[in-house]
Amino acid sequence: MAGTSNTKRIAKDFKEISNDPPLDMSVQLGTDGDMHKWIVNVNGPKESPYAGGHFVVQVILPPNYPFKPPVISWQTKIYHPNVSNDDKGIMCLGMLRDGEWKPSSKLSNALGYIRQLMIEPDVDDAIEQSIAREYKEDRKEFVKKAKKWTKDYA
């Protein structure tokens, strides 16, 4: 029975987000049509150094979703303190931690928060400390590198 309610919840979330996606985003199922794997296309917000870029984010919904949080990873390289600078592209997002995520949490809120982090990174919760330090100490250099990576990869 848990699988049925899980599938219903995922279908409901997908429909809601597809019909009313967060600003600068669109959502689709992965190529195999698996409801547990979503592809989110993110346009860099105009008020960020990522403006003009087109990013792909993967959302994996675990079998015990919504009791466990989704896993969000960037498929497009991005120069950002809250995204791991490796081939995994894992995003450090407080609300997606086991202790923070609740079954009542909305995936649309998490996606909206991604956009907000593109505008204003959370350097106190950074996964890439050197980028966070640069953001705090030399914003001009951070913006220059973020724009270059956006041009090169997105």
Coordinates of C-alpha atoms in Angstrom, one line a residue:
M1 CA 0.0 0.0 0.0
A2 CA 2.9 2.4 0.8
G3 CA 4.0 2.2 -2.9
T4 CA 0.6 3.2 -4.1
S5 CA 0.4 6.3 -1.8
N6 CA 4.0 7.1 -2.8
T7 CA 3.1 7.0 -6.5
K8 CA -0.1 9.0 -5.9
R9 CA 1.9 11.7 -4.0
I10 CA 4.6 11.8 -6.7
A11 CA 2.0 12.1 -9.4
K12 CA 0.2 14.9 -7.5
D13 CA 3.5 16.8 -6.9
F14 CA 4.5 16.4 -10.6
K15 CA 1.2 17.6 -11.8
E16 CA 1.2 20.6 -9.5
I17 CA 4.8 21.6 -10.4
S18 CA 4.3 21.0 -14.2
N19 CA 1.1 23.1 -14.2
D20 CA 2.6 25.9 -12.0
P21 CA 6.5 25.6 -12.1
P22 CA 8.7 27.9 -10.1
L23 CA 9.9 31.0 -12.0
D24 CA 12.5 30.2 -14.6
M25 CA 11.9 26.5 -14.4
S26 CA 10.2 23.6 -16.2
V27 CA 9.9 20.0 -15.1
Q28 CA 9.7 16.8 -17.1
L29 CA 10.1 13.1 -16.3
G30 CA 13.4 11.5 -17.2
T31 CA 13.8 9.8 -20.5
D32 CA 12.6 6.4 -19.2
G33 CA 9.4 7.9 -17.9
D34 CA 10.2 6.9 -14.3
M35 CA 8.1 9.0 -11.9
H36 CA 11.0 8.9 -9.4
K37 CA 13.4 10.7 -11.7
W38 CA 12.7 14.2 -12.8
I39 CA 14.6 16.6 -15.0
V40 CA 14.3 20.3 -14.1
N41 CA 15.4 22.8 -16.7
V42 CA 16.5 26.0 -15.0
N43 CA 17.1 29.3 -16.8
G44 CA 19.6 31.4 -14.9
P45 CA 17.7 34.2 -13.1
K46 CA 18.4 37.6 -14.8
E47 CA 19.4 39.1 -11.4
S48 CA 22.2 36.6 -11.0
P49 CA 25.6 35.9 -12.6
Y50 CA 23.9 32.8 -14.2
A51 CA 21.6 34.9 -16.4
G52 CA 21.5 33.6 -20.0
G53 CA 22.5 30.1 -18.9
H54 CA 20.3 27.0 -19.2
F55 CA 20.9 24.5 -16.5
V56 CA 19.7 20.9 -16.0
V57 CA 19.0 19.6 -12.5
Q58 CA 18.0 16.0 -11.7
V59 CA 15.6 15.2 -8.9
I60 CA 15.5 11.7 -7.6
L61 CA 12.6 10.8 -5.4
P62 CA 13.5 7.9 -3.1
P63 CA 11.1 4.9 -2.7
N64 CA 10.1 6.2 0.7
Y65 CA 9.3 9.7 -0.5
P66 CA 7.7 11.9 1.0
F67 CA 9.1 10.5 4.3
K68 CA 12.6 10.9 3.0
P69 CA 13.8 13.9 1.0
P70 CA 14.5 14.0 -2.7
V71 CA 18.1 14.1 -3.9
I72 CA 18.9 17.1 -6.1
S73 CA 21.9 17.1 -8.3
W74 CA 23.1 19.5 -11.0
Q75 CA 23.8 17.9 -14.3
T76 CA 25.2 21.1 -15.7
K77 CA 28.4 22.4 -14.1
I78 CA 27.8 25.6 -12.1
Y79 CA 30.3 27.7 -10.1
H80 CA 28.4 28.0 -6.9
P81 CA 29.2 27.5 -3.2
N82 CA 26.2 25.4 -2.5
V83 CA 26.8 22.9 -5.3
S84 CA 29.7 20.3 -5.3
N85 CA 32.3 21.1 -7.9
D86 CA 32.6 17.5 -9.1
D87 CA 30.8 15.2 -11.5
K88 CA 28.0 14.6 -8.9
G89 CA 26.8 18.2 -8.6
I90 CA 25.2 17.6 -5.3
M91 CA 23.4 20.6 -3.9
C92 CA 23.7 21.5 -0.2
L93 CA 20.2 22.6 0.6
G94 CA 19.2 22.7 4.3
M95 CA 15.5 21.8 3.8
L96 CA 16.6 18.5 2.0
R97 CA 18.4 17.1 5.1
D98 CA 16.8 14.1 6.8
G99 CA 16.1 16.1 10.0
E100 CA 14.6 19.1 8.2
W101 CA 12.5 17.4 5.5
K102 CA 8.9 16.5 6.6
P103 CA 6.3 14.5 4.6
S104 CA 4.3 17.8 4.4
S105 CA 7.3 19.6 2.8
K106 CA 6.6 20.8 -0.8
L107 CA 9.0 19.9 -3.6
S108 CA 7.9 23.1 -5.3
N109 CA 9.3 25.1 -2.4
A110 CA 12.7 23.3 -2.7
L111 CA 12.8 24.1 -6.4
G112 CA 12.0 27.7 -5.7
Y113 CA 14.7 27.8 -3.1
I114 CA 17.2 26.6 -5.8
R115 CA 16.4 29.7 -7.8
Q116 CA 16.8 31.9 -4.8
L117 CA 20.2 30.4 -4.1
M118 CA 21.3 31.2 -7.6
I119 CA 20.5 34.9 -6.8
E120 CA 21.9 34.8 -3.2
P121 CA 24.1 31.8 -2.2
D122 CA 24.0 30.6 1.4
V123 CA 27.7 30.8 2.2
D124 CA 27.1 29.7 5.8
D125 CA 25.9 26.3 4.4
A126 CA 28.4 25.9 1.6
I127 CA 29.6 22.6 0.2
E128 CA 32.5 24.4 -1.6
Q129 CA 34.2 26.4 1.1
S130 CA 36.7 28.1 -1.3
I131 CA 33.9 29.4 -3.5
A132 CA 32.0 30.6 -0.4
R133 CA 35.1 32.4 0.9
E134 CA 35.6 34.0 -2.5
Y135 CA 31.9 35.1 -2.6
K136 CA 32.3 36.8 0.8
E137 CA 35.8 38.3 0.3
D138 CA 35.9 39.1 -3.5
R139 CA 32.4 39.2 -4.9
K140 CA 33.7 40.7 -8.1
E141 CA 35.9 37.7 -8.8
F142 CA 33.1 35.3 -7.8
V143 CA 30.7 36.9 -10.3
K144 CA 33.4 36.9 -13.0
K145 CA 34.0 33.1 -12.6
A146 CA 30.3 32.3 -12.3
K147 CA 29.6 34.1 -15.5
K148 CA 32.5 32.4 -17.3
W149 CA 31.3 28.9 -16.2
T150 CA 27.8 29.8 -17.2
K151 CA 29.0 30.8 -20.7
D152 CA 31.3 27.7 -20.9
Y153 CA 28.9 25.1 -19.6
A154 CA 25.3 26.4 -19.6

